Amino acid sequence: MSINIDKKKLRKELDFRELCKAYPLRFHITGATTVTYDGEYLIITSASATYDCIGTGFGSPSYEATRSTYYLSVMARIKAPGNDTSIYFFFLEPRKGVYADFQGFRHDGTYHCFEFRNGDAEEQDNIADQDWTTEHIFRIVHYKDQSLCQGYIDGALVAECTDNTKISAQPFSVYTIEPNGVARTVYLKYPPGIHEYSYS
Amino acid sequence: MTIYRKIYKVATVGSRAEGNLRPTWADDMPTIMPGVSFVVHEYDETEGWCICECWVSDHPIRGIPRNMSDLEVLESHESVIEVLTQHPLSPAVLGILSLSGGHSPESVDLKKKTLGFKGKTMSFKRVEKNRRTDGQEEDLYILDEG
């Protein structure tokens, strides 16, 4: 049996710059949650009282211990077609569950927002007029010197914090689509999945 | 303790196509005025401006407590086109400052609504329940919001 591949079409469909910067994924999935793939999205369907997610594992692959001036910039394409409330959409933590040092996009039950946490001291910036049931490109920029953390949606900055007492330290792992204990179905575009900043 | 807000029409740099559309002052804000946070409500990429609502707080939980006079200083920044009094997407609550329960506060007085954190005594407005990413429920002390 042979498989014919239209290379021109393949080149058109895939963004190679995103693909080459994609991180290996680690599934933090328990029994009540299912993961399927429809050829375009990884689809996570969670039950209530589960806190599953997809992440990059332990430690940021792009962390550079000896440099102090660079910034981490990570992206993912995500949607929650059925209901976009009460989800941790896209975020950084030193490891899964270390919420004391969380940085990222969530819906807190009332607001779409970006949270900045450092040692459990928190700033929340509420972002109005959002609909995350449709696909958006989420991007987080985090400066290693903790002077700045930014949240972008669809290529435009929406929230920024410059209070360094609310911006926690690298290295981070990167996580997405954590249902926060509610039953939700969330889609992660794959490829590229979670990846470093590139755009086209 | 108060959260102070001001809405600015600000020139932009970058583009959505390149994935880096932002207010001109975005990357430089840590040197222009550290401690300022903002949300961008609207972009006009063709004309090169955005509506940027900045907020600061004089609450001691902030690294650099600031107030309205600081936001008035920002009005004269070279990238500011106009200062607005309102915007339809400006939310009732733009910023929230809080502190997680658990091991964070050194002491809590629920009657006086004060807590101790890093040697400072701070007031809080109310206590909410929040669920951490590990599934644990925590008390969340809302220090300031607005």
Coordinates of C-alpha atoms in Angstrom, one line a residue:
Chain A
M1 CA 0.0 0.0 0.0
S2 CA 1.3 3.5 -0.8
I3 CA 0.2 6.9 0.4
N4 CA 0.3 9.8 -2.0
I5 CA 1.1 13.1 -0.4
D6 CA 0.6 16.4 -2.2
K7 CA 3.6 18.2 -0.9
K8 CA 2.5 21.6 -2.2
K9 CA -0.8 21.2 -0.3
L10 CA 1.0 20.0 2.8
R11 CA 3.3 23.0 2.7
K12 CA 0.3 25.3 2.4
E13 CA -1.7 23.7 5.2
L14 CA 1.1 23.6 7.8
D15 CA 2.8 26.6 9.3
F16 CA 6.4 25.2 9.4
R17 CA 7.6 28.0 11.5
E18 CA 5.1 27.1 14.2
L19 CA 5.7 23.4 13.8
C20 CA 9.4 23.6 14.3
K21 CA 9.0 25.5 17.5
A22 CA 6.3 23.2 19.0
Y23 CA 7.0 21.7 22.4
P24 CA 6.6 18.1 23.2
L25 CA 3.3 17.7 25.1
R26 CA 2.6 15.9 28.4
F27 CA -1.0 14.9 29.1
H28 CA -2.0 15.4 32.7
I29 CA -5.1 13.3 32.3
T30 CA -7.2 11.2 34.8
G31 CA -9.7 8.5 34.2
A32 CA -12.8 10.6 33.8
T33 CA -11.3 12.7 31.0
T34 CA -10.9 11.7 27.3
V35 CA -8.6 13.0 24.7
T36 CA -9.4 12.5 21.0
Y37 CA -7.9 13.9 17.8
D38 CA -10.1 14.9 14.8
G39 CA -7.2 15.7 12.5
E40 CA -7.1 19.4 13.4
Y41 CA -7.6 19.6 17.2
L42 CA -6.8 17.7 20.3
I43 CA -10.2 17.5 22.0
I44 CA -10.2 17.2 25.8
T45 CA -13.6 16.3 27.3
S46 CA -13.5 16.4 31.1
A47 CA -15.9 15.4 33.8
S48 CA -16.7 17.5 36.8
A49 CA -14.3 17.5 39.7
T50 CA -11.3 16.9 37.4
Y51 CA -8.3 19.2 37.0
D52 CA -6.7 17.8 33.9
C53 CA -4.7 19.6 31.3
I54 CA -2.1 19.4 28.6
G55 CA 1.3 20.9 29.3
T56 CA 4.9 20.8 28.4
G57 CA 6.0 18.8 31.4
F58 CA 8.5 19.9 33.9
G59 CA 10.5 23.1 33.3
S60 CA 10.3 25.4 30.3
P61 CA 12.2 24.1 27.3
S62 CA 13.3 27.6 26.5
Y63 CA 14.6 28.5 29.9
E64 CA 18.1 29.9 29.9
A65 CA 19.6 30.0 33.3
T66 CA 22.6 32.1 32.5
R67 CA 20.8 34.9 30.7
S68 CA 18.9 37.6 32.5
T69 CA 17.4 39.8 29.7
Y70 CA 15.5 37.5 27.5
Y71 CA 11.7 36.8 27.5
L72 CA 9.7 33.6 27.2
S73 CA 7.0 33.9 24.6
V74 CA 4.6 30.9 24.1
M75 CA 1.4 30.5 22.2
A76 CA -1.5 28.1 21.6
R77 CA -4.7 28.1 19.5
I78 CA -7.6 27.2 21.8
K79 CA -11.4 27.2 21.8
A80 CA -14.1 26.0 24.1
P81 CA -17.2 25.7 21.7
G82 CA -19.7 24.6 24.3
N83 CA -18.9 26.9 27.2
D84 CA -15.9 29.1 27.9
T85 CA -16.5 29.8 31.6
S86 CA -14.5 28.5 34.6
I87 CA -11.5 27.3 32.5
Y88 CA -7.8 28.0 33.0
F89 CA -7.2 28.5 29.3
F90 CA -3.5 29.1 28.9
F91 CA -1.0 29.6 31.6
L92 CA 2.5 29.3 33.1
E93 CA 3.3 27.5 36.4
P94 CA 6.6 26.1 37.7
R95 CA 4.8 22.8 37.7
K96 CA 1.2 21.7 37.5
G97 CA -0.7 22.9 40.5
V98 CA 1.7 25.5 41.8
Y99 CA -1.0 28.1 41.6
A100 CA 1.0 30.5 43.9
D101 CA 3.1 31.4 40.9
F102 CA 0.5 31.2 38.2
Q103 CA 0.6 33.6 35.2
G104 CA -2.1 33.4 32.5
F105 CA -5.5 33.5 31.0
R106 CA -8.5 32.1 32.7
H107 CA -12.2 32.6 33.2
D108 CA -12.8 32.9 36.9
G109 CA -16.6 32.2 36.9
T110 CA -17.4 35.9 36.4
Y111 CA -14.7 37.5 34.2
H112 CA -12.4 36.6 31.3
C113 CA -9.1 37.7 32.8
F114 CA -5.4 37.5 33.0
E115 CA -4.0 36.6 36.4
F116 CA -0.5 37.5 37.7
R117 CA 0.6 35.7 40.8
N118 CA 3.8 35.6 42.8
G119 CA 3.9 33.8 46.1
D120 CA 0.1 33.9 46.4
A121 CA -0.1 37.7 46.0
E122 CA -2.3 38.3 43.0
E123 CA -3.3 40.9 40.5
Q124 CA -6.2 40.2 38.2
D125 CA -6.9 42.2 35.0
N126 CA -10.4 41.8 33.6
I127 CA -10.7 41.7 29.8
A128 CA -14.2 42.8 28.6
D129 CA -16.1 41.7 25.5
Q130 CA -14.5 38.3 25.1
D131 CA -15.8 35.1 23.5
W132 CA -13.5 32.2 23.9
T133 CA -15.9 29.7 22.5
T134 CA -14.3 30.4 19.1
E135 CA -10.7 29.8 18.3
H136 CA -8.2 32.4 19.5
I137 CA -4.4 32.6 19.5
F138 CA -3.3 33.0 23.1
R139 CA 0.2 34.3 23.8
I140 CA 2.1 35.0 27.0
V141 CA 5.3 37.0 27.1
H142 CA 7.2 36.8 30.4
Y143 CA 10.5 38.7 31.0
K144 CA 13.0 36.7 33.0
D145 CA 13.9 39.7 35.1
Q146 CA 10.2 39.7 36.3
S147 CA 9.8 43.3 35.2
L148 CA 7.0 42.6 32.7
C149 CA 4.4 40.0 31.8
Q150 CA 2.0 40.4 28.9
G151 CA -1.0 38.6 27.5
Y152 CA -1.8 38.7 23.8
I153 CA -4.9 37.5 22.0
D154 CA -5.0 37.1 18.2
G155 CA -1.8 39.0 17.8
A156 CA -2.6 42.0 19.9
L157 CA -1.7 42.9 23.5
V158 CA -4.7 42.8 25.8
A159 CA -3.3 42.8 29.4
E160 CA 0.0 43.8 31.0
C161 CA 1.5 43.9 34.5
T162 CA 4.6 45.8 35.5
D163 CA 4.4 45.2 39.2
N164 CA 7.3 42.9 39.8
T165 CA 5.9 41.7 43.1
K166 CA 3.1 40.0 41.1
I167 CA 5.3 38.4 38.4
S168 CA 6.8 35.1 39.5
A169 CA 10.1 33.7 38.4
Q170 CA 11.1 31.4 35.5
P171 CA 11.4 28.6 34.8
F172 CA 7.9 27.6 34.0
S173 CA 6.0 24.8 32.4
V174 CA 3.3 25.8 30.0
Y175 CA -0.2 24.5 30.4
T176 CA -3.5 24.7 28.6
I177 CA -7.2 23.8 28.9
E178 CA -7.5 23.1 32.6
P179 CA -11.3 22.7 33.3
N180 CA -11.1 23.8 36.9
G181 CA -13.4 21.1 38.2
V182 CA -16.3 21.6 35.8
A183 CA -17.3 19.4 32.8
R184 CA -16.0 21.1 29.7
T185 CA -14.9 20.3 26.2
V186 CA -11.9 22.3 25.0
Y187 CA -10.0 22.2 21.7
L188 CA -6.3 22.7 21.2
K189 CA -5.1 23.2 17.6
Y190 CA -2.6 20.5 16.8
P191 CA -0.2 21.0 15.2
P192 CA 1.3 23.2 16.5
G193 CA -0.1 22.6 20.0
I194 CA 1.9 24.6 22.5
H195 CA 4.7 26.4 20.8
E196 CA 7.1 29.3 20.9
Y197 CA 6.3 32.6 19.3
S198 CA 6.0 32.7 15.6
Y199 CA 3.3 34.1 13.5
S200 CA 2.0 34.1 9.9
Chain B
M1 CA -7.0 52.0 49.6
T2 CA -8.2 52.7 46.1
I3 CA -7.7 51.5 42.6
Y4 CA -7.2 54.5 40.3
R5 CA -8.0 54.2 36.6
K6 CA -7.5 56.3 33.5
I7 CA -8.3 55.7 29.8
Y8 CA -5.8 56.8 27.1
K9 CA -5.9 56.8 23.3
V10 CA -2.3 55.7 22.6
A11 CA -0.3 55.2 19.4
T12 CA 0.5 51.6 18.5
V13 CA 3.5 49.7 17.1
G14 CA 3.6 46.3 15.5
S15 CA 0.8 44.5 13.7
R16 CA -1.7 41.6 14.2
A17 CA -0.1 40.0 11.1
E18 CA 3.2 39.8 12.9
G19 CA 1.5 38.9 16.2
N20 CA 2.9 41.9 18.1
L21 CA 0.4 44.7 17.9
R22 CA 0.6 46.7 21.1
P23 CA 0.6 50.2 22.6
T24 CA 3.8 52.1 21.9
W25 CA 4.6 52.2 25.6
A26 CA 4.0 48.5 26.3
D27 CA 7.5 47.1 26.4
D28 CA 8.9 50.3 28.0
M29 CA 6.4 50.6 30.8
P30 CA 8.7 49.0 33.4
T31 CA 11.0 52.0 32.9
I32 CA 8.4 54.6 32.1
M33 CA 6.4 53.9 35.2
P34 CA 6.8 50.5 36.9
G35 CA 3.7 49.4 38.9
V36 CA 1.2 50.4 36.2
S37 CA -1.0 47.7 34.8
F38 CA -3.3 48.1 31.8
V39 CA -5.9 46.4 29.6
V40 CA -6.4 47.3 25.9
H41 CA -10.1 47.6 25.0
E42 CA -9.9 48.4 21.3
Y43 CA -7.4 48.7 18.4
D44 CA -7.6 50.6 15.1
E45 CA -4.7 49.1 13.3
T46 CA -5.3 51.2 10.2
E47 CA -5.0 54.5 12.0
G48 CA -2.5 53.2 14.5
W49 CA -4.1 53.8 17.8
C50 CA -5.6 51.8 20.7
I51 CA -7.7 52.5 23.7
C52 CA -5.6 51.6 26.8
E53 CA -7.0 51.7 30.3
C54 CA -4.3 51.9 32.9
W55 CA -4.8 51.2 36.6
V56 CA -2.7 51.6 39.7
S57 CA -3.3 51.2 43.5
D58 CA -2.0 52.7 46.6
H59 CA -2.5 49.4 48.5
P60 CA 0.6 48.2 50.3
I61 CA 0.5 44.9 48.5
R62 CA 1.7 46.7 45.4
G63 CA 5.4 46.8 44.9
I64 CA 5.2 50.5 44.2
P65 CA 2.0 52.1 45.5
R66 CA 0.7 54.7 43.1
N67 CA -2.3 57.0 42.8
M68 CA -4.1 59.3 40.4
S69 CA -1.3 61.8 40.2
D70 CA 0.9 59.1 38.6
L71 CA -1.7 58.4 36.0
E72 CA -1.9 62.2 35.3
V73 CA 1.9 62.2 34.7
L74 CA 1.3 59.5 32.0
E75 CA -1.0 61.9 30.1
S76 CA 2.0 63.7 28.9
H77 CA 3.8 60.7 27.5
E78 CA 4.7 61.2 23.9
S79 CA 2.6 58.2 22.7
V80 CA -0.7 59.5 24.2
I81 CA -3.0 60.9 21.6
E82 CA -5.9 61.8 23.8
V83 CA -7.3 61.2 27.3
L84 CA -10.8 59.8 27.4
T85 CA -13.3 60.0 30.2
Q86 CA -15.1 56.7 29.4
H87 CA -15.2 53.8 26.9
P88 CA -18.0 51.4 26.3
L89 CA -15.8 48.4 27.0
S90 CA -14.4 49.7 30.2
P91 CA -15.6 47.1 32.8
A92 CA -17.1 48.0 36.2
V93 CA -14.1 46.1 37.8
L94 CA -10.9 46.4 35.8
G95 CA -8.3 45.3 38.4
I96 CA -8.4 43.1 41.4
L97 CA -5.7 42.7 44.1
S98 CA -5.9 39.7 46.3
L99 CA -4.0 37.3 48.5
S100 CA -4.4 33.6 48.8
G101 CA -5.2 32.0 52.1
G102 CA -3.4 29.0 53.3
H103 CA 0.2 29.8 54.3
S104 CA 0.3 33.3 52.8
P105 CA -1.1 35.7 55.4
E106 CA 0.9 35.6 58.7
S107 CA -2.3 36.6 60.6
V108 CA -5.9 37.3 59.8
D109 CA -8.5 39.3 61.8
L110 CA -11.9 38.7 60.3
K111 CA -13.6 41.2 62.5
K112 CA -11.3 44.1 61.6
K113 CA -10.8 42.8 58.1
T114 CA -7.1 43.0 58.3
L115 CA -4.3 40.6 57.6
G116 CA -0.5 40.5 58.1
F117 CA 1.7 39.8 55.1
K118 CA 5.5 40.2 54.9
G119 CA 5.5 42.3 58.1
K120 CA 2.8 44.7 56.9
T121 CA -0.8 44.9 58.2
M122 CA -3.2 45.2 55.3
S123 CA -7.0 45.7 55.1
F124 CA -9.2 43.5 52.9
K125 CA -12.7 44.0 51.6
R126 CA -14.0 40.4 51.7
V127 CA -13.2 36.8 51.4
E128 CA -14.0 34.6 48.4
K129 CA -13.6 31.0 47.6
N130 CA -11.2 30.2 44.8
R131 CA -10.1 26.9 43.3
R132 CA -6.4 26.5 42.6
T133 CA -5.1 24.6 39.6
D134 CA -4.4 21.6 41.7
G135 CA -8.2 21.4 42.6
Q136 CA -7.7 22.6 46.2
E137 CA -10.2 25.3 47.3
E138 CA -8.6 28.3 49.0
D139 CA -9.8 31.4 50.7
L140 CA -9.0 34.4 48.6
Y141 CA -8.8 37.7 50.4
I142 CA -9.9 40.5 48.1
L143 CA -7.7 43.5 49.1
D144 CA -8.8 46.0 46.5
E145 CA -10.8 46.1 43.3
G146 CA -12.1 48.7 41.0

